[in-house]
Short mmCIF file of C-alpha atoms in Angstrom, two decimals:
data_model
loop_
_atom_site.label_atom_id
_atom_site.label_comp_id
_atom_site.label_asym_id
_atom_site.label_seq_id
_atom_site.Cartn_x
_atom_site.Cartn_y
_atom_site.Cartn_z
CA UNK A 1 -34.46 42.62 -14.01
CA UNK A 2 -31.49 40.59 -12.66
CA UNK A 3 -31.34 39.97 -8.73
CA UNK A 4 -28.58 39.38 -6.19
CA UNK A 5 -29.00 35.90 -4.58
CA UNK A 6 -27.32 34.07 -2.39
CA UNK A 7 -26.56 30.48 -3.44
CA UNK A 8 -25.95 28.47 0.21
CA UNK A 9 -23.27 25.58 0.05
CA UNK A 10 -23.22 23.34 3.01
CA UNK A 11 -20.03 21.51 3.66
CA UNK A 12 -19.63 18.22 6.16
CA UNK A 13 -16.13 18.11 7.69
CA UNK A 14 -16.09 18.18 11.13
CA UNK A 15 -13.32 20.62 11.65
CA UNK A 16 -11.06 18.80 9.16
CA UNK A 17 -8.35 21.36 7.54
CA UNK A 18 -8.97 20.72 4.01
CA UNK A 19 -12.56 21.31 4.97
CA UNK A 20 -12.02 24.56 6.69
CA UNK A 21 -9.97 25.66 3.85
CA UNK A 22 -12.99 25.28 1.38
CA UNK A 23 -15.24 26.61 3.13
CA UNK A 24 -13.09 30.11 3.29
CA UNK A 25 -12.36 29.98 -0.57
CA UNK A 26 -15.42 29.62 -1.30
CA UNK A 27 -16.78 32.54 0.87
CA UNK A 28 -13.89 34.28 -0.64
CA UNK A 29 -15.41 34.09 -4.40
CA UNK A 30 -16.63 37.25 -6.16
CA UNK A 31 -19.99 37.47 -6.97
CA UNK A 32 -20.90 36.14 -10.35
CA UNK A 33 -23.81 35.92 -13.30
CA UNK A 34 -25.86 32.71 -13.62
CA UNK A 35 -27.42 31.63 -16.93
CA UNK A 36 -30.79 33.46 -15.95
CA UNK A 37 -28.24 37.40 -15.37
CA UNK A 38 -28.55 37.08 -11.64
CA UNK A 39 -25.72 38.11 -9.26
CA UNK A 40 -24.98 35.03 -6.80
CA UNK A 41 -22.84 35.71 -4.24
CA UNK A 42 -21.69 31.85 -2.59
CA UNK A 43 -22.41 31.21 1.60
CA UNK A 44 -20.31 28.52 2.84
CA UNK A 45 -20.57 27.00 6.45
CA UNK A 46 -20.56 23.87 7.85
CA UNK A 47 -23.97 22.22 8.65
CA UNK A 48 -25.76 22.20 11.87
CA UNK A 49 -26.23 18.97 13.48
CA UNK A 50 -29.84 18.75 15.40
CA UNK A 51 -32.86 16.75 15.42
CA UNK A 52 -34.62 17.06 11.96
CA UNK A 53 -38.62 16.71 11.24
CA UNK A 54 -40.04 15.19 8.56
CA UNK A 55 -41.16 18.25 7.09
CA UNK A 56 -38.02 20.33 7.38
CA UNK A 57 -36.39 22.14 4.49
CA UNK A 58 -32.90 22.87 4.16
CA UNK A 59 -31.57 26.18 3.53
CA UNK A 60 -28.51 24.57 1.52
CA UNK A 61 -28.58 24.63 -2.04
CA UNK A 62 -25.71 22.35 -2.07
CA UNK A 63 -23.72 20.44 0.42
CA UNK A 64 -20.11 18.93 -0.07
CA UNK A 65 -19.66 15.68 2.23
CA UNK A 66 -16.43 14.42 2.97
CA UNK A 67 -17.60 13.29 6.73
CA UNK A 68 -21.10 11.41 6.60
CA UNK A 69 -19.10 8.13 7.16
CA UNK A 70 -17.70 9.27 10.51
CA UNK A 71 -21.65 10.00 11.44
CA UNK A 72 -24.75 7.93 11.36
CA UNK A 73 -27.31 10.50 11.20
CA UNK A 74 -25.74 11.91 8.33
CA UNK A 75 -26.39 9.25 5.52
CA UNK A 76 -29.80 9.15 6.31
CA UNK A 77 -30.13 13.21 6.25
CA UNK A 78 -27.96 13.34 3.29
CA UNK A 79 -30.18 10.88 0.89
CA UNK A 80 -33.60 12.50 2.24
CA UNK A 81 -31.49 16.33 0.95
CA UNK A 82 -30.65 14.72 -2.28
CA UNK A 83 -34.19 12.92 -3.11
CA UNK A 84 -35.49 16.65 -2.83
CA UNK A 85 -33.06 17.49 -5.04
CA UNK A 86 -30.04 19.51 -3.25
CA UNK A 87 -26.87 18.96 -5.06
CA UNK A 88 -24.72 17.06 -2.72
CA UNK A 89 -21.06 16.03 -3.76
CA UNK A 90 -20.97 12.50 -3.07
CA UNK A 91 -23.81 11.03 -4.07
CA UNK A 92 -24.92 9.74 -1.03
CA UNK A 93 -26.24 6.08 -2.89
CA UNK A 94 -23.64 6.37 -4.58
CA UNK A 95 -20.54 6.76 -1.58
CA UNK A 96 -22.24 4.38 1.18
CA UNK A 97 -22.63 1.42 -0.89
CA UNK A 98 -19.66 1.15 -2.90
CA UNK A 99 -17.14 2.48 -0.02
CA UNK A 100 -18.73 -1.16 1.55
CA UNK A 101 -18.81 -3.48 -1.43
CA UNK A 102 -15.47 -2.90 -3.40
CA UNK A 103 -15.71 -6.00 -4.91
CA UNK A 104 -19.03 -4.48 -7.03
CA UNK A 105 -16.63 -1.91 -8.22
CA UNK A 106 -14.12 -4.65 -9.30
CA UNK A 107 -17.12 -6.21 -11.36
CA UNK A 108 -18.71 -3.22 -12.78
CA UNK A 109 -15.20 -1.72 -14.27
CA UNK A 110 -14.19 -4.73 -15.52
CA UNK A 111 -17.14 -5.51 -17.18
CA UNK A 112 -17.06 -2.05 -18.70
CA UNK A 113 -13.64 -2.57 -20.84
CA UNK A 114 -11.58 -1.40 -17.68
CA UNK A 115 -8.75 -3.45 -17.13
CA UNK A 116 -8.35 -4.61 -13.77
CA UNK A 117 -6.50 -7.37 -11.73
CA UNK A 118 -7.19 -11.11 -11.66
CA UNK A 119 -9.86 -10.68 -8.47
CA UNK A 120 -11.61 -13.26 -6.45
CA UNK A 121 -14.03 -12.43 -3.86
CA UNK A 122 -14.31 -15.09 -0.40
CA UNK A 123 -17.29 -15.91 1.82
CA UNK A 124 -16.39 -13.94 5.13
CA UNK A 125 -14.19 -16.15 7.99
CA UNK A 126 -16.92 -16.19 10.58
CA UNK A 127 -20.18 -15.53 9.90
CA UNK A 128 -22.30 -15.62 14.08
CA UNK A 129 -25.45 -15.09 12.01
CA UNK A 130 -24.93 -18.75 10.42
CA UNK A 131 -24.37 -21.70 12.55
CA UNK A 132 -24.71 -26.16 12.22
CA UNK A 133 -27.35 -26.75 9.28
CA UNK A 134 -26.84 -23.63 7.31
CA UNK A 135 -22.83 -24.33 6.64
CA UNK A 136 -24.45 -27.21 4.48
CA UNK A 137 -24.14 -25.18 1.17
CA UNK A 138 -20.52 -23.56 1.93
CA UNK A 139 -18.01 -25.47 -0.58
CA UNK A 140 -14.85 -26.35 0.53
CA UNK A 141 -12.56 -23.79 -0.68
CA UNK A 142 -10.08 -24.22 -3.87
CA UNK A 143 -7.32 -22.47 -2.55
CA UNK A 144 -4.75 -24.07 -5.12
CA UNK A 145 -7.02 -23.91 -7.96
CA UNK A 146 -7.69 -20.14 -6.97
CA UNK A 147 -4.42 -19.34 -6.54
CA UNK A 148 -2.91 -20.65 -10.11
CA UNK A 149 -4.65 -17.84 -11.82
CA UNK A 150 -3.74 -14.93 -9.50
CA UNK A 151 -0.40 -16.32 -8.37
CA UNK A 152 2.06 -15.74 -5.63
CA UNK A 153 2.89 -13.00 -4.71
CA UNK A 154 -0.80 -11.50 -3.85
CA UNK A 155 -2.50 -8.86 -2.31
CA UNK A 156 -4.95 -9.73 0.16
CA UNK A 157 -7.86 -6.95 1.22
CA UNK A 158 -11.21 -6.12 2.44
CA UNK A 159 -14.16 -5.36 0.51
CA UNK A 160 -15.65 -2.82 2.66
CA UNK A 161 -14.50 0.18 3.95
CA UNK A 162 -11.37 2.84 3.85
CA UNK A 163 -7.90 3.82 4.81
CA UNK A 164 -5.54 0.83 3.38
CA UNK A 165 -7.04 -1.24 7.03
CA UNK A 166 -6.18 -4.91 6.69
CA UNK A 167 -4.48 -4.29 3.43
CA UNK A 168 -1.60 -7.18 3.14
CA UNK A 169 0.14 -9.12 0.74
CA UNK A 170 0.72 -12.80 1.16
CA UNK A 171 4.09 -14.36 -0.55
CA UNK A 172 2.38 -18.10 -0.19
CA UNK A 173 -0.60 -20.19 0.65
CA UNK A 174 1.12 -19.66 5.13
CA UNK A 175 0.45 -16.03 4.44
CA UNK A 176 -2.30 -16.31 2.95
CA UNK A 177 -4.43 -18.20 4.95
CA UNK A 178 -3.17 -16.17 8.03
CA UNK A 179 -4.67 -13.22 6.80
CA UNK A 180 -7.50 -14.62 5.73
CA UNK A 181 -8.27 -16.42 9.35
CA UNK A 182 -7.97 -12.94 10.94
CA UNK A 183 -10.51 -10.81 9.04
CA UNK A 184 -13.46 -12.33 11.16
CA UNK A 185 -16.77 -11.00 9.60
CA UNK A 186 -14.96 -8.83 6.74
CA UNK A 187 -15.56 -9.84 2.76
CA UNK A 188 -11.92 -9.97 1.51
CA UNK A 189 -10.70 -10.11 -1.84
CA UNK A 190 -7.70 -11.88 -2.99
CA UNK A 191 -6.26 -10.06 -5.84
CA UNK A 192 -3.01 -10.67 -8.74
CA UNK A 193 -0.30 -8.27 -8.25
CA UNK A 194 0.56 -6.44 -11.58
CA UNK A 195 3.87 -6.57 -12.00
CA UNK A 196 5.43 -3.02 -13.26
CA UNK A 197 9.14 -1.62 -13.47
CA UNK A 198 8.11 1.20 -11.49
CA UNK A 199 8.12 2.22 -8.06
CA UNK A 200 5.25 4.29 -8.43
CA UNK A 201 1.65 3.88 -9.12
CA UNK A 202 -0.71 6.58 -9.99
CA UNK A 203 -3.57 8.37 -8.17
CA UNK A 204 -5.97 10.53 -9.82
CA UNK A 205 -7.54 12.70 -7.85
CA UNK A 206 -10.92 13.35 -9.15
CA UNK A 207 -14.08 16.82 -8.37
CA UNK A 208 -16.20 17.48 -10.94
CA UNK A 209 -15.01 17.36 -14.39
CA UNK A 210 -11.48 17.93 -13.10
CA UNK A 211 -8.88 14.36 -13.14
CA UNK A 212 -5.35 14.84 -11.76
CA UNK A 213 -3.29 12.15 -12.33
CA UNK A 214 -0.32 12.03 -10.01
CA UNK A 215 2.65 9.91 -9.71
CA UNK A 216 2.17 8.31 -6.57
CA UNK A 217 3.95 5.81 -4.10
CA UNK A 218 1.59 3.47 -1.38
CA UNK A 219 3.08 3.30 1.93
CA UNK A 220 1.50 2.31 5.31
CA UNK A 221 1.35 4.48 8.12
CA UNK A 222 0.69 7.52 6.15
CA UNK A 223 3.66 7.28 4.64
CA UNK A 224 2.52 7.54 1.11
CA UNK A 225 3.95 10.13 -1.30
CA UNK A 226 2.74 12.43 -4.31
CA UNK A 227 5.63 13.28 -6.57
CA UNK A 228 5.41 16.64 -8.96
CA UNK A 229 5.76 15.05 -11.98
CA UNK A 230 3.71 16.55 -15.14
CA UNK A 231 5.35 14.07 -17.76
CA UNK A 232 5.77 10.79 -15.94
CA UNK A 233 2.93 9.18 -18.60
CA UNK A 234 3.27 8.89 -22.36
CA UNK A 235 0.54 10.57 -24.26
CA UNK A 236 -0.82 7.04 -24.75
CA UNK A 237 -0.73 5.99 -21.09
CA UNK A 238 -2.42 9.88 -20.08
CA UNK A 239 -5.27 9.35 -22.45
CA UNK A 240 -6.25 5.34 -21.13
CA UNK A 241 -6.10 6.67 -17.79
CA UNK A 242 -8.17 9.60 -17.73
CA UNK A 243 -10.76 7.86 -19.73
CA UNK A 244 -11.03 4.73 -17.55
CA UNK A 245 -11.25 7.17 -14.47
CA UNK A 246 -13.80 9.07 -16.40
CA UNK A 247 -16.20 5.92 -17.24
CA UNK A 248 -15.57 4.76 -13.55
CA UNK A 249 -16.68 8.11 -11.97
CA UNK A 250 -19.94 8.12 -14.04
CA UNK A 251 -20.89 4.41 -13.88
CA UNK A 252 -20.55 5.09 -9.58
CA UNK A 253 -22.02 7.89 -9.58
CA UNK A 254 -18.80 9.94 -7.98
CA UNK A 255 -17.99 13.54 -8.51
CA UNK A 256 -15.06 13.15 -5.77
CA UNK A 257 -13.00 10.11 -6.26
CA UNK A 258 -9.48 9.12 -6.30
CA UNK A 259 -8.48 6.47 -8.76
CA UNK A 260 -5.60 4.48 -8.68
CA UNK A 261 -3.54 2.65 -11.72
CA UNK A 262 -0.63 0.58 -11.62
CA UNK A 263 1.80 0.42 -15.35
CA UNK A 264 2.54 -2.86 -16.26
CA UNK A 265 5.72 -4.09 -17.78
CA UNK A 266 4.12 -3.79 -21.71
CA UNK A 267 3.10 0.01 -20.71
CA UNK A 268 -0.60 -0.96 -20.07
CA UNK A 269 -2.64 0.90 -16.82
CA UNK A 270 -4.55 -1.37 -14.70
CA UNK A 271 -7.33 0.27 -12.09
CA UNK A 272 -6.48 -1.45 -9.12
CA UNK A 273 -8.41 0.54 -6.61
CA UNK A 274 -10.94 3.27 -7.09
CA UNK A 275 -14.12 3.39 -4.65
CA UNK A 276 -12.53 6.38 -2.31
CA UNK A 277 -15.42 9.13 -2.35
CA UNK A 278 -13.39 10.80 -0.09
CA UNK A 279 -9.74 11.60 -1.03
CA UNK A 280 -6.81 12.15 0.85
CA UNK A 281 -6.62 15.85 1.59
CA UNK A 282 -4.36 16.59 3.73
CA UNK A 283 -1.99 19.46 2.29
CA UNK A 284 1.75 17.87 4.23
CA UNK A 285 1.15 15.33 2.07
CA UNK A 286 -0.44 16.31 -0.95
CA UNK A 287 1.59 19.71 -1.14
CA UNK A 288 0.99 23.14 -2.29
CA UNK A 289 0.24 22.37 -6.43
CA UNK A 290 -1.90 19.35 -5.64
CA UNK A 291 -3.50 20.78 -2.53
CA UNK A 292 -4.45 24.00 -4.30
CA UNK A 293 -5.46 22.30 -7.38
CA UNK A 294 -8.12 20.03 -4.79
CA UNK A 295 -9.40 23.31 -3.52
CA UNK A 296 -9.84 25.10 -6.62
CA UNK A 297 -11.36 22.16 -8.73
CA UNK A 298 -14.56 22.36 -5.69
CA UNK A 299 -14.50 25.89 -6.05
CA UNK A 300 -15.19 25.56 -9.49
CA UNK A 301 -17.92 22.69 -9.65
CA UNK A 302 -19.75 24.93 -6.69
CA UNK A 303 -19.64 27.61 -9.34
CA UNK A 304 -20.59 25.57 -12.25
CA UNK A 305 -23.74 23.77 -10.47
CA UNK A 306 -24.60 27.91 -9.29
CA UNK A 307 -24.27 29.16 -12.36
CA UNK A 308 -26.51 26.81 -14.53
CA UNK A 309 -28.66 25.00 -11.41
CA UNK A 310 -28.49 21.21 -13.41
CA UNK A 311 -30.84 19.02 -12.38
CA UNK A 312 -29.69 16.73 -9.67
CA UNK A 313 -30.17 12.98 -10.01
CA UNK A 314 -31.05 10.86 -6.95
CA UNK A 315 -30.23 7.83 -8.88
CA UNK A 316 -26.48 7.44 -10.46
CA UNK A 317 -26.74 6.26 -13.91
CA UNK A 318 -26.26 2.90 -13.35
CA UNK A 319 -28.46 2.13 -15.63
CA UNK A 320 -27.09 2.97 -18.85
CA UNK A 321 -24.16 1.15 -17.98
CA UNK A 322 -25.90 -2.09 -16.91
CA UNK A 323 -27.17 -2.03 -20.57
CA UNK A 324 -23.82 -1.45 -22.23
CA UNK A 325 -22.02 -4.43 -19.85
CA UNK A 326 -25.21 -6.75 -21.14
CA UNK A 327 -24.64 -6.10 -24.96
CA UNK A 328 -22.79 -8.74 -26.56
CA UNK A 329 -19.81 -7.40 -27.84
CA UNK A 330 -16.24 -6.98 -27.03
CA UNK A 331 -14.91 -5.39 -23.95
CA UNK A 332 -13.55 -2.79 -25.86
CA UNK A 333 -16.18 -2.07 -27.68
CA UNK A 334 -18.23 -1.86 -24.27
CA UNK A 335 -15.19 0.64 -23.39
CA UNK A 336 -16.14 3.00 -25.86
CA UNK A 337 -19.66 3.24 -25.44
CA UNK A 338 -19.48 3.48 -21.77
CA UNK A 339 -17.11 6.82 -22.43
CA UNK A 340 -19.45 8.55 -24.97
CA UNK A 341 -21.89 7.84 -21.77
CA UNK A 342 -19.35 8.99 -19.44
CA UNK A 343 -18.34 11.85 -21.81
CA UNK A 344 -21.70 13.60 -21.67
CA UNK A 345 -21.01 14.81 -18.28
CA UNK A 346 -17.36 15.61 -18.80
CA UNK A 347 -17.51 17.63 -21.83
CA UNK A 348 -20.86 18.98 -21.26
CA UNK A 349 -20.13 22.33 -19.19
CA UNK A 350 -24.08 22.55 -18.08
CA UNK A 351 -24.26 19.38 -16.32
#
């Protein structure tokens, strides 16, 4: 005999609008069947923040998390939920290491088939926990040498964290070393422009199985822009994109993600940035097709993972995409095993 449950969705968001949006559409959804015939009807709040025991059990059959980084308490909380096994959108391994160490992400893609930028990665500016003796093994920098393969201009950014901070681009070795002298304790990375005959980049926005790319232009400030454009890539162009943003998603471990591409001059995409596990959602910028689209694509994961209760995974599959970088074959070769990985999740409506 079917039964009428209640399937409990916590969301992190700290009075954020695009938060406060989900959570009313997704009280808002009719009840439904799951695969076993029961009736769930979705409960959406935001979770309580209070001292937690050991031995505590959360009510929440899944939590959404677009504001652990903004509180300490949360990651902790957050990793305990998900090594129980409550769903929670980001995987919380998954969004509090690579948000810190883009330069992984560089390294992982590329070695996956994913084209991506000439990169180099430099030993932090100042570094208190070193001092005298230990500076022994740091090598003189190669700043010439470096800078013949990813040329002038450049674009000069952190490795760690969010929000375009300290994000420059240095015309010559003056600029160069300027920025690097004033990021202090930060990893940067000193990365090859691509050079394109477009204004534009593009920005998928990524939940669940749903990728939206959209023709997008960087400014500073929160001045960037999302254009409505549905046929601003050739078919060719679409398909390389949303199967590099698909391999990247699963090799992280993201389920929200925004991925951005730059076109080069021959037509090719390049991932130049894609560790942001928690997109831009604010609806003056996004607007009302892209904004709704954001909203509807968590609605329907939350009713996916209610409707046939996958098993979560505490551990990304990292894994399986360690092996395929290792094999010695051709990068794209490694491409297109890394997608029949990455495909198993996006064309597999149970997972």
């Amino acid at each position: 005999m079917s039964k009428n449950i209640n399937f409990n969705i916590g969301l992190v968001h700290f009075g954020n609008q695009f938060g406060l949006d989900l959570e009313e559409r997704l009280n808002q959804v009719a009840p439904f069947e799951d695969k076993n015939g029961d009736k769930v009807k979705i409960k959406a709040e935001h979770v309580e923040i209070h001292e937690i025991d050991l031995d505590y059990e959360t009510s929440y059959d899944m939590i959404i998390d677009r504001g652990s980084h903004r509180f300490k308490q949360g990651i902790g909380i957050l990793m305990t939920y998900a090594f129980k096994g409550i769903y929670v959108i980001n995987n919380p391994l998954s969004f509090h290491f690579f948000i810190e160490n883009k330069d992984v992400g560089y390294s992982i893609a590329k070695e996956l088939g994913i084209k991506v930028p000439t990169t180099f990665i430099l030993p932090p500016h100042t570094t208190p926990s070193l001092d005298g003796d230990d500076f022994r093994y740091h090598k003189i920098f190669e700043w010439d040498k470096m800078m013949e393969k990813v040329k002038f201009p450049c674009i000069i950014k952190p490795a760690g964290g969010r929000a375009a901070i300290a994000v420059n681009k240095a015309d010559n070795m003056e600029e160069l070393l300027y920025h690097y002298n004033e990021s202090k304790e930060m990893i940067m990375t000193v990365q090859s422009i691509v050079e394109s005959d477009n204004e534009w980049q593009i920005r998928c926005i990524c939940v669940g199985r749903k990728i939206v790319p959209i023709k997008y232009i960087f400014r500073k400030m929160d001045g960037s822009e999302y254009i409505y454009d549905t046929e601003f890539l050739t078919p060719e162009q679409g398909k390389k994109v949303i199967e590099s943003t698909r391999i990247i998603n699963r090799a992280f471990g993201y389920e929200m993600n925004s991925v951005e591409f730059i076109i080069d001059k021959d037509g090719e995409p390049w991932a130049i940035d894609f560790n942001n596990p928690i997109p831009d959602g604010r609806a003056s910028v996004l607007g009302p097709i892209f904004y709704n689209d954001y909203q509807d694509a968590f609605v329907q994961r939350a009713i996916e993972i209610a409707t046939y209760k996958p098993k979560y995974l505490f551990l990304p599959k990292l894994n399986e995409y360690s092996e395929i970088a290792q094999m010695k074959i051709s990068k794209e070769e490694k491409f297109n095993l890394a997608l029949v990985e990455a495909n198993k999740y996006y064309l597999d409506n149970q997972i």
